[in-house]
Coordinates of C-alpha atoms and ligand atoms in Angstrom, one line a residue:
M1 CA 26.4 12.2 43.0
N2 CA 26.8 14.0 46.0
V3 CA 28.8 11.9 49.0
L4 CA 28.6 13.4 52.9
L5 CA 31.7 12.3 54.8
I6 CA 30.6 12.5 59.2
G7 CA 33.1 12.9 61.3
S8 CA 36.8 15.0 61.8
G9 CA 39.8 12.4 62.1
G10 CA 42.7 10.5 60.1
R11 CA 40.0 7.9 59.4
E12 CA 38.2 10.5 57.7
H13 CA 40.6 12.6 55.8
A14 CA 42.0 9.0 54.7
L15 CA 38.0 8.2 53.3
A16 CA 37.8 11.8 51.7
W17 CA 41.4 11.1 49.8
A18 CA 39.9 8.0 48.6
I19 CA 36.6 9.4 48.0
S20 CA 37.9 12.4 45.8
A21 CA 39.4 10.3 43.6
S22 CA 36.1 8.3 42.8
P23 CA 34.5 9.2 38.7
L24 CA 31.6 8.6 40.9
L25 CA 32.0 12.3 42.5
T26 CA 30.5 15.7 41.7
R27 CA 30.5 17.0 45.3
L28 CA 32.1 15.8 48.5
Y29 CA 31.0 17.5 52.1
C30 CA 32.2 16.5 55.2
G31 CA 30.8 17.5 58.8
P32 CA 32.7 18.4 60.8
G33 CA 36.3 17.5 58.9
N34 CA 39.5 18.8 60.0
A35 CA 42.0 21.2 57.6
G36 CA 43.1 19.0 55.9
I37 CA 39.4 17.2 54.7
A38 CA 38.8 21.4 54.3
E39 CA 41.2 20.8 50.7
L40 CA 39.4 18.1 49.6
A41 CA 35.6 18.7 50.7
E42 CA 33.4 21.4 51.7
C43 CA 33.6 21.8 55.6
V44 CA 30.5 22.2 57.6
P45 CA 29.6 22.3 61.2
L46 CA 27.6 19.4 61.2
D47 CA 26.6 17.7 64.9
A48 CA 26.3 14.0 63.8
A49 CA 24.0 13.8 67.4
D50 CA 21.5 15.8 66.1
H51 CA 20.3 13.6 63.6
Q52 CA 17.7 15.9 62.6
Q53 CA 19.9 18.6 61.6
V54 CA 21.7 16.2 59.3
V55 CA 18.9 15.0 57.9
A56 CA 17.9 18.6 56.6
Y57 CA 21.6 19.4 55.5
C58 CA 21.5 16.3 53.6
K59 CA 17.8 17.3 52.1
E60 CA 19.6 21.0 51.3
K61 CA 23.0 20.0 49.6
S62 CA 20.7 16.9 47.1
I63 CA 23.5 14.6 49.4
D64 CA 22.9 11.4 47.1
F65 CA 25.4 8.9 49.6
V66 CA 26.4 9.4 53.2
V67 CA 29.7 7.8 54.7
I68 CA 29.3 7.0 58.7
G69 CA 33.3 7.3 59.8
P70 CA 32.9 7.1 63.4
E71 CA 31.0 4.3 65.5
A72 CA 29.1 7.1 68.5
P73 CA 26.7 8.1 65.0
L74 CA 26.3 4.5 64.4
V75 CA 25.5 3.5 67.5
A76 CA 23.4 5.7 68.1
G77 CA 21.3 5.1 65.0
L78 CA 22.1 7.7 62.7
G79 CA 21.7 5.9 60.2
D80 CA 18.1 4.6 60.9
D81 CA 17.2 8.0 60.6
L82 CA 18.6 8.6 57.5
A83 CA 16.6 5.8 55.9
R84 CA 13.8 7.2 57.6
A85 CA 14.1 10.2 55.6
G86 CA 14.5 8.5 52.3
I87 CA 18.8 9.2 52.2
K88 CA 21.1 6.0 51.3
Y89 CA 24.7 5.6 53.9
F90 CA 27.1 3.5 54.2
G91 CA 26.8 1.7 57.6
P92 CA 25.2 -0.4 59.8
D93 CA 22.2 0.2 61.3
K94 CA 21.5 0.6 65.3
A95 CA 20.4 -2.7 65.5
A96 CA 23.8 -4.2 63.9
A97 CA 26.2 -1.5 65.2
Q98 CA 25.1 -2.9 68.5
L99 CA 28.4 -5.6 67.4
E100 CA 30.6 -2.3 68.9
G101 CA 28.4 -0.8 71.3
S102 CA 27.5 -3.6 73.5
K103 CA 30.8 -5.9 73.8
G104 CA 28.1 -8.2 76.1
F105 CA 25.7 -8.1 73.1
T106 CA 28.7 -9.9 70.3
K107 CA 30.2 -12.2 72.6
E108 CA 26.6 -13.9 73.0
L109 CA 26.5 -13.7 69.7
C110 CA 29.3 -15.7 69.7
R111 CA 27.9 -18.5 71.7
E112 CA 25.4 -18.7 70.2
C113 CA 27.2 -19.1 66.5
A114 CA 30.0 -21.3 68.2
I115 CA 32.8 -18.5 67.2
P116 CA 36.4 -18.9 68.9
T117 CA 36.4 -16.0 71.4
G118 CA 37.8 -16.1 75.3
A119 CA 35.6 -17.5 78.2
Y120 CA 33.4 -14.6 79.8
G121 CA 30.6 -13.7 82.0
I122 CA 28.5 -10.6 81.7
F123 CA 27.6 -8.5 85.2
N124 CA 25.3 -5.9 86.4
S125 CA 26.8 -5.8 89.8
A126 CA 30.0 -5.3 91.6
A127 CA 28.9 -8.5 93.6
A128 CA 28.5 -10.8 90.8
A129 CA 31.3 -9.7 88.9
K130 CA 33.6 -10.6 91.9
G131 CA 32.0 -13.9 92.5
Y132 CA 33.2 -15.0 89.1
L133 CA 36.7 -13.3 89.6
A134 CA 37.7 -15.0 92.4
T135 CA 36.9 -18.7 89.9
Q136 CA 39.3 -17.4 87.1
K137 CA 43.0 -16.8 86.1
I138 CA 45.2 -14.0 86.5
P139 CA 45.5 -12.3 84.4
I140 CA 41.9 -11.2 83.1
V141 CA 40.3 -8.5 80.9
I142 CA 37.4 -6.5 82.8
K143 CA 35.2 -4.7 80.0
A144 CA 32.8 -2.1 80.2
D145 CA 30.0 -3.1 77.9
G146 CA 29.3 -0.4 75.7
L147 CA 31.5 3.1 74.3
A148 CA 34.6 4.5 76.0
A149 CA 36.1 6.1 73.5
G150 CA 39.2 3.1 73.5
K151 CA 39.3 3.3 77.3
G152 CA 37.2 0.9 78.4
V153 CA 39.3 -1.8 78.9
I154 CA 41.6 -2.8 81.8
I155 CA 44.0 -6.0 81.7
A156 CA 44.6 -6.8 85.4
A157 CA 48.0 -8.4 87.1
S158 CA 46.2 -9.2 90.0
M159 CA 43.3 -10.0 91.7
A160 CA 43.2 -7.0 94.1
E161 CA 44.2 -4.7 89.9
A162 CA 41.0 -7.1 88.5
E163 CA 38.3 -5.7 91.7
R164 CA 39.5 -2.0 91.7
A165 CA 38.7 -2.1 87.8
V166 CA 35.1 -3.9 88.4
D167 CA 34.2 -1.1 91.4
A168 CA 35.6 1.8 89.0
C169 CA 33.1 0.7 86.1
F170 CA 30.4 0.2 88.1
D171 CA 31.5 3.7 90.2
G172 CA 30.7 5.2 86.7
A173 CA 34.6 5.4 85.5
F174 CA 32.9 4.9 81.9
G175 CA 29.6 6.4 82.2
A176 CA 27.0 4.5 81.6
A177 CA 28.7 2.6 79.0
G178 CA 29.7 0.4 82.5
A179 CA 26.8 -0.2 84.0
T180 CA 27.2 -3.5 82.5
V181 CA 30.8 -5.3 82.6
V182 CA 32.6 -8.1 80.4
I183 CA 34.9 -10.0 82.5
E184 CA 36.9 -12.8 79.6
E185 CA 39.7 -14.6 79.4
F186 CA 42.6 -13.3 78.6
L187 CA 43.8 -14.8 75.6
E188 CA 47.6 -14.7 74.4
G189 CA 49.3 -14.0 71.1
E190 CA 50.0 -11.6 68.8
E191 CA 46.7 -8.9 68.1
A192 CA 45.7 -8.3 64.4
S193 CA 43.1 -6.2 62.6
F194 CA 41.0 -7.8 59.7
F195 CA 38.8 -5.5 57.8
A196 CA 35.8 -6.6 55.7
L197 CA 33.2 -5.0 53.7
C198 CA 29.3 -6.8 54.4
D199 CA 25.9 -6.3 52.4
G200 CA 24.3 -8.2 55.2
K201 CA 25.0 -11.8 53.0
T202 CA 28.0 -11.2 51.5
V203 CA 31.4 -10.8 52.5
L204 CA 34.4 -8.8 50.6
P205 CA 38.0 -9.6 52.8
L206 CA 39.4 -6.1 52.9
A207 CA 43.2 -6.2 53.9
T208 CA 44.9 -6.7 57.7
A209 CA 46.7 -4.4 59.6
Q210 CA 48.0 -4.1 63.2
D211 CA 48.1 -0.8 64.9
H212 CA 50.4 -0.1 67.8
K213 CA 47.9 1.0 71.0
R214 CA 50.8 2.0 73.2
V215 CA 52.1 5.5 73.2
G216 CA 55.9 4.8 74.6
D217 CA 58.6 2.8 71.9
G218 CA 58.4 -0.4 72.9
D219 CA 54.7 -0.7 73.1
T220 CA 55.3 0.9 77.0
G221 CA 53.4 3.6 78.5
P222 CA 49.3 3.9 78.5
N223 CA 47.2 2.8 76.1
T224 CA 45.9 5.3 73.1
G225 CA 43.8 5.4 70.1
G226 CA 46.5 3.8 68.1
M227 CA 49.5 5.7 67.6
G228 CA 50.4 4.0 64.1
A229 CA 49.7 1.2 61.7
Y230 CA 51.1 -1.2 58.8
S231 CA 49.4 -3.2 56.4
P232 CA 49.3 -6.1 55.3
A233 CA 50.0 -7.5 59.1
P234 CA 52.4 -10.3 58.2
V235 CA 50.8 -12.5 61.2
M236 CA 47.4 -12.7 59.5
T237 CA 48.7 -15.3 56.8
P238 CA 47.1 -16.3 54.0
D239 CA 45.5 -20.1 56.1
M240 CA 44.9 -17.3 59.4
I241 CA 42.9 -15.0 57.0
R242 CA 40.7 -18.4 55.1
R243 CA 40.1 -19.4 58.8
T244 CA 39.1 -16.1 60.2
M245 CA 36.5 -16.1 57.3
D246 CA 35.4 -19.5 57.8
E247 CA 35.6 -19.2 61.5
I248 CA 34.5 -16.1 62.5
I249 CA 33.0 -13.1 60.4
R250 CA 31.0 -15.6 57.9
P251 CA 29.3 -16.8 61.2
T252 CA 29.0 -13.5 62.6
V253 CA 27.0 -12.2 59.2
A254 CA 25.0 -15.6 59.0
G255 CA 24.1 -15.0 62.4
M256 CA 23.1 -11.5 62.7
A257 CA 21.0 -12.3 59.5
K258 CA 19.1 -15.1 61.0
R259 CA 18.9 -12.6 63.8
G260 CA 16.4 -10.5 61.2
T261 CA 19.1 -7.9 61.8
P262 CA 22.1 -7.9 58.9
F263 CA 24.9 -6.1 59.6
K264 CA 26.1 -3.9 56.6
G265 CA 29.6 -1.8 57.2
V266 CA 33.3 -2.6 57.7
L267 CA 33.5 -5.0 59.9
F268 CA 36.8 -4.4 61.8
L269 CA 37.8 -7.2 64.0
G270 CA 40.7 -7.4 66.8
V271 CA 41.9 -11.1 66.1
M272 CA 44.2 -13.1 68.3
I273 CA 46.3 -15.0 67.3
T274 CA 46.5 -17.6 69.4
A275 CA 48.1 -21.2 69.8
Q276 CA 44.8 -22.6 68.6
G277 CA 44.0 -19.9 65.5
P278 CA 42.8 -16.7 65.7
K279 CA 40.1 -16.1 68.9
L280 CA 37.9 -12.6 68.7
Y281 CA 38.4 -10.4 71.2
E282 CA 36.4 -7.3 69.9
Y283 CA 34.4 -6.3 66.9
N284 CA 33.9 -2.4 65.5
V285 CA 31.4 -1.5 63.5
R286 CA 33.3 1.4 61.7
F287 CA 37.3 1.9 59.7
G288 CA 40.2 1.7 62.2
D289 CA 41.9 5.2 62.9
P290 CA 44.9 4.9 61.7
E291 CA 44.3 0.9 60.3
C292 CA 42.4 2.9 58.1
Q293 CA 45.0 5.4 56.4
V294 CA 47.3 2.8 55.9
L295 CA 44.1 0.4 54.0
M296 CA 43.6 3.5 52.0
L297 CA 47.2 4.0 50.6
R298 CA 47.0 0.2 49.5
L299 CA 43.5 0.1 47.6
K300 CA 43.5 0.5 44.2
S301 CA 39.8 0.7 43.0
D302 CA 37.2 3.4 43.7
L303 CA 36.4 3.4 47.0
L304 CA 32.6 4.9 46.9
A305 CA 31.2 2.0 44.1
A306 CA 32.5 -0.4 47.0
L307 CA 30.7 1.6 49.9
I308 CA 27.9 1.7 47.6
A309 CA 27.9 -1.2 47.0
T310 CA 28.0 -2.9 50.7
A311 CA 24.8 -0.2 51.0
D312 CA 22.6 -2.0 47.9
G313 CA 23.5 -5.4 49.0
V314 CA 25.7 -6.1 45.7
L315 CA 28.6 -6.9 47.0
D316 CA 29.0 -10.7 45.9
K317 CA 28.9 -8.9 42.0
F318 CA 31.9 -6.6 42.6
D319 CA 35.9 -7.3 43.7
L320 CA 38.4 -5.2 45.3
R321 CA 42.3 -4.7 43.3
W322 CA 45.2 -3.6 46.0
H323 CA 48.7 -2.7 46.1
A324 CA 50.6 -5.7 46.9
D325 CA 53.5 -3.0 48.4
P326 CA 52.9 -2.6 52.7
A327 CA 52.0 0.9 53.5
L328 CA 52.5 2.7 56.9
A329 CA 51.2 5.4 59.3
V330 CA 53.2 7.4 62.0
V331 CA 50.6 9.4 64.3
L332 CA 52.1 12.4 65.2
A333 CA 49.7 13.5 68.8
A334 CA 50.1 16.9 71.0
N335 CA 52.7 16.5 74.2
G336 CA 51.1 14.9 76.6
Y337 CA 48.7 12.8 75.1
P338 CA 47.0 10.5 75.7
G339 CA 46.5 12.8 79.1
D340 CA 46.3 16.4 79.4
Y341 CA 47.4 18.1 76.2
A342 CA 47.5 22.1 75.0
K343 CA 45.9 22.9 72.0
G344 CA 46.4 25.6 69.6
T345 CA 50.3 25.0 69.0
E346 CA 51.5 26.2 65.2
I347 CA 51.9 22.9 62.7
R348 CA 54.6 24.6 60.0
G349 CA 56.3 22.3 56.7
L350 CA 53.7 20.3 56.1
E351 CA 53.2 21.0 52.1
A352 CA 57.1 19.8 51.6
A353 CA 57.4 17.1 54.0
G354 CA 53.8 15.6 52.0
A355 CA 55.4 16.1 49.1
N356 CA 58.1 13.5 49.7
E357 CA 57.8 10.6 47.3
G358 CA 55.1 7.6 48.4
V359 CA 54.1 9.7 50.8
E360 CA 50.3 10.8 51.8
I361 CA 50.1 13.1 55.1
F362 CA 46.5 12.8 56.4
H363 CA 44.5 15.9 59.2
A364 CA 43.5 14.2 62.5
G365 CA 43.1 17.4 64.5
T366 CA 44.1 20.0 62.9
A367 CA 42.1 24.0 62.4
Q368 CA 43.1 26.3 60.2
E369 CA 43.4 30.0 62.4
G370 CA 44.5 33.4 61.0
G371 CA 46.6 32.0 57.8
R372 CA 48.1 29.3 60.7
L373 CA 47.9 25.9 61.1
V374 CA 47.1 24.2 65.0
A375 CA 46.7 21.3 66.3
T376 CA 43.0 21.0 68.1
G377 CA 43.4 17.5 69.0
G378 CA 45.3 14.7 71.0
R379 CA 46.3 12.7 67.3
V380 CA 47.0 15.6 65.0
L381 CA 48.4 14.2 62.2
N382 CA 49.1 11.0 60.0
V383 CA 52.1 10.7 57.9
A384 CA 52.4 7.4 55.7
A385 CA 53.9 6.1 53.3
R386 CA 53.5 3.4 51.2
G387 CA 57.5 1.4 50.1
R388 CA 58.6 -1.7 48.6
S389 CA 58.7 -3.3 52.3
V390 CA 58.0 -2.4 55.6
A391 CA 61.2 -0.9 56.2
Q392 CA 61.1 1.3 52.9
A393 CA 57.5 2.8 53.7
Q394 CA 58.9 3.3 57.7
A395 CA 61.9 5.8 56.2
R396 CA 59.5 7.7 53.9
A397 CA 57.4 8.5 56.5
Y398 CA 60.1 9.2 58.6
G399 CA 61.8 11.1 56.3
A400 CA 58.6 13.6 56.3
I401 CA 58.2 14.0 59.8
A402 CA 61.7 15.0 60.2
M403 CA 60.3 17.9 57.7
I404 CA 58.1 19.0 59.8
D405 CA 58.3 21.3 62.1
W406 CA 56.5 21.4 65.2
P407 CA 57.7 21.2 68.8
G408 CA 54.3 20.9 70.3
G409 CA 54.7 17.4 68.7
F410 CA 55.9 14.0 69.4
C411 CA 55.7 10.8 67.6
R412 CA 56.5 6.9 68.8
K413 CA 59.9 5.9 66.5
D414 CA 59.5 2.2 66.1
I415 CA 56.2 2.4 64.2
G416 CA 56.6 -1.2 61.9
W417 CA 59.2 -2.9 64.5
R418 CA 57.4 -5.8 64.3
A419 CA 57.2 -6.5 60.4
I420 CA 60.4 -5.0 59.5
A421 CA 62.2 -7.4 62.2
R422 CA 60.2 -10.3 60.6
E423 CA 61.5 -8.8 57.1
K424 CA 65.5 -8.6 58.8
S425 CA 64.9 -12.3 59.7
A426 CA 63.1 -13.7 56.4
Ligands
AMP501 P1 40.4 -1.9 73.3 O1 40.2 -0.3 73.5 O2 39.2 -2.4 72.5 O3 40.8 -1.9 71.5 O4 41.2 -2.6 73.2 C1 42.1 -2.8 74.0 C2 43.4 -3.6 73.8 O5 42.6 -4.6 74.9 C3 43.3 -4.6 72.6 O6 43.6 -4.3 71.6 C4 43.8 -5.7 73.0 O7 45.4 -5.7 73.4 C5 43.5 -6.1 74.6 N1 42.8 -7.0 75.0 C6 41.3 -6.8 74.6 N2 40.7 -8.3 75.1 C7 41.8 -8.7 75.5 C8 41.6 -10.3 75.9 N3 40.2 -10.9 75.7 N4 42.8 -10.7 76.0 C9 44.0 -10.0 75.9 N5 44.1 -9.0 75.7 C10 42.7 -8.0 75.4
LIG502 N1 42.8 2.1 65.9 C1 41.8 1.8 66.8 C2 40.4 1.9 66.4 O1 40.4 2.2 65.7 O2 39.9 1.4 67.7

């Protein structure tokens, strides 16, 4: 079959890598893709916001299946327009993508289905939000309701900071995404990411992962899209996985089906492992980036078959096999990220670095320019590795990074530190 993958990041390179290995695949196309994906797929400069352009391209290339990587086209209803044109796709439709598209929507679903999450209020004015704040404890979490490219969450350490965050949201700091504000109880515990395929009725758990959101070593400095990840996340013990499935995911899938808006696609939960057990702090309706990169390194089964089974609603007849070995990915970002950064700096040495045992390099923001590989984004490369332990995967990833010649970039030096500390004390 012919497959079109939508997106251009490290997540999409990892998906392209896994899909390329499928015996079901005839040709892979990617819009818009990047220099790494171009080695596996025919890249085409599609604009995912232009649904009719995507539909026309699918018809021209006889695309049988579209895999939508990022959240924005899902929330904008690209899937709905593909379905109207008779094209099969992986991901939720617009109604179900609200689980990521509106934080308030998800909180209301949690209330309706008794899903454990932080206490909250939803507000359409600064005055009402501040009235609620006055009744709450510090720290407190202020969230823009809509999509804000990972920037719409402020954890306020003082009431003054919380009020400033509320004002910033209503003053348009996050555009239309901040016209509604969710104020949420600060949850204490260790965070983990959990992924599950859902076909509207059946849930197939994938694997756990942990991301490193802060830009600096020791989890310091500003938040980013994610500076590295590893899988599995040891905090997600079998008991916590069981509770997360029973208390959070299954009620969500049942609740969405009961509302007449079944969820099909991959659910990516942010869960806090608190003293009372797992609590949901956010849903995403797509794979995480860079979490996807480590999941794909651990997946033994055919990804494409699993994505099609999800779209077809036959996950009850499906199973997946995983490498027991952990995987870890380190993000290389352009100097200055997550603030201003230079574009167009040259990267050398990837071929030799990628040839190391257990190592796979996924591109995130790269392009070929006159025979040179150049950086085009903030997060630029992911150096991922599998190993017998997290420590070995980490050593392999950093060994490969040492062979990459890119003065224009940097990475964190401590990806996986929590899991490695656990390995050492075990
Ligand atoms: P997000 O950009 O939505 O992934 O959120 C950014 C980060 O904010 C998450 O990774 C969590 O560390 C943190 N966060 C979100 N909600 C809460 C909460 N209710 N309590 C504590 N931390 C939170
Ligand atoms: N790494 C976090 C995300 O993809 O949202």
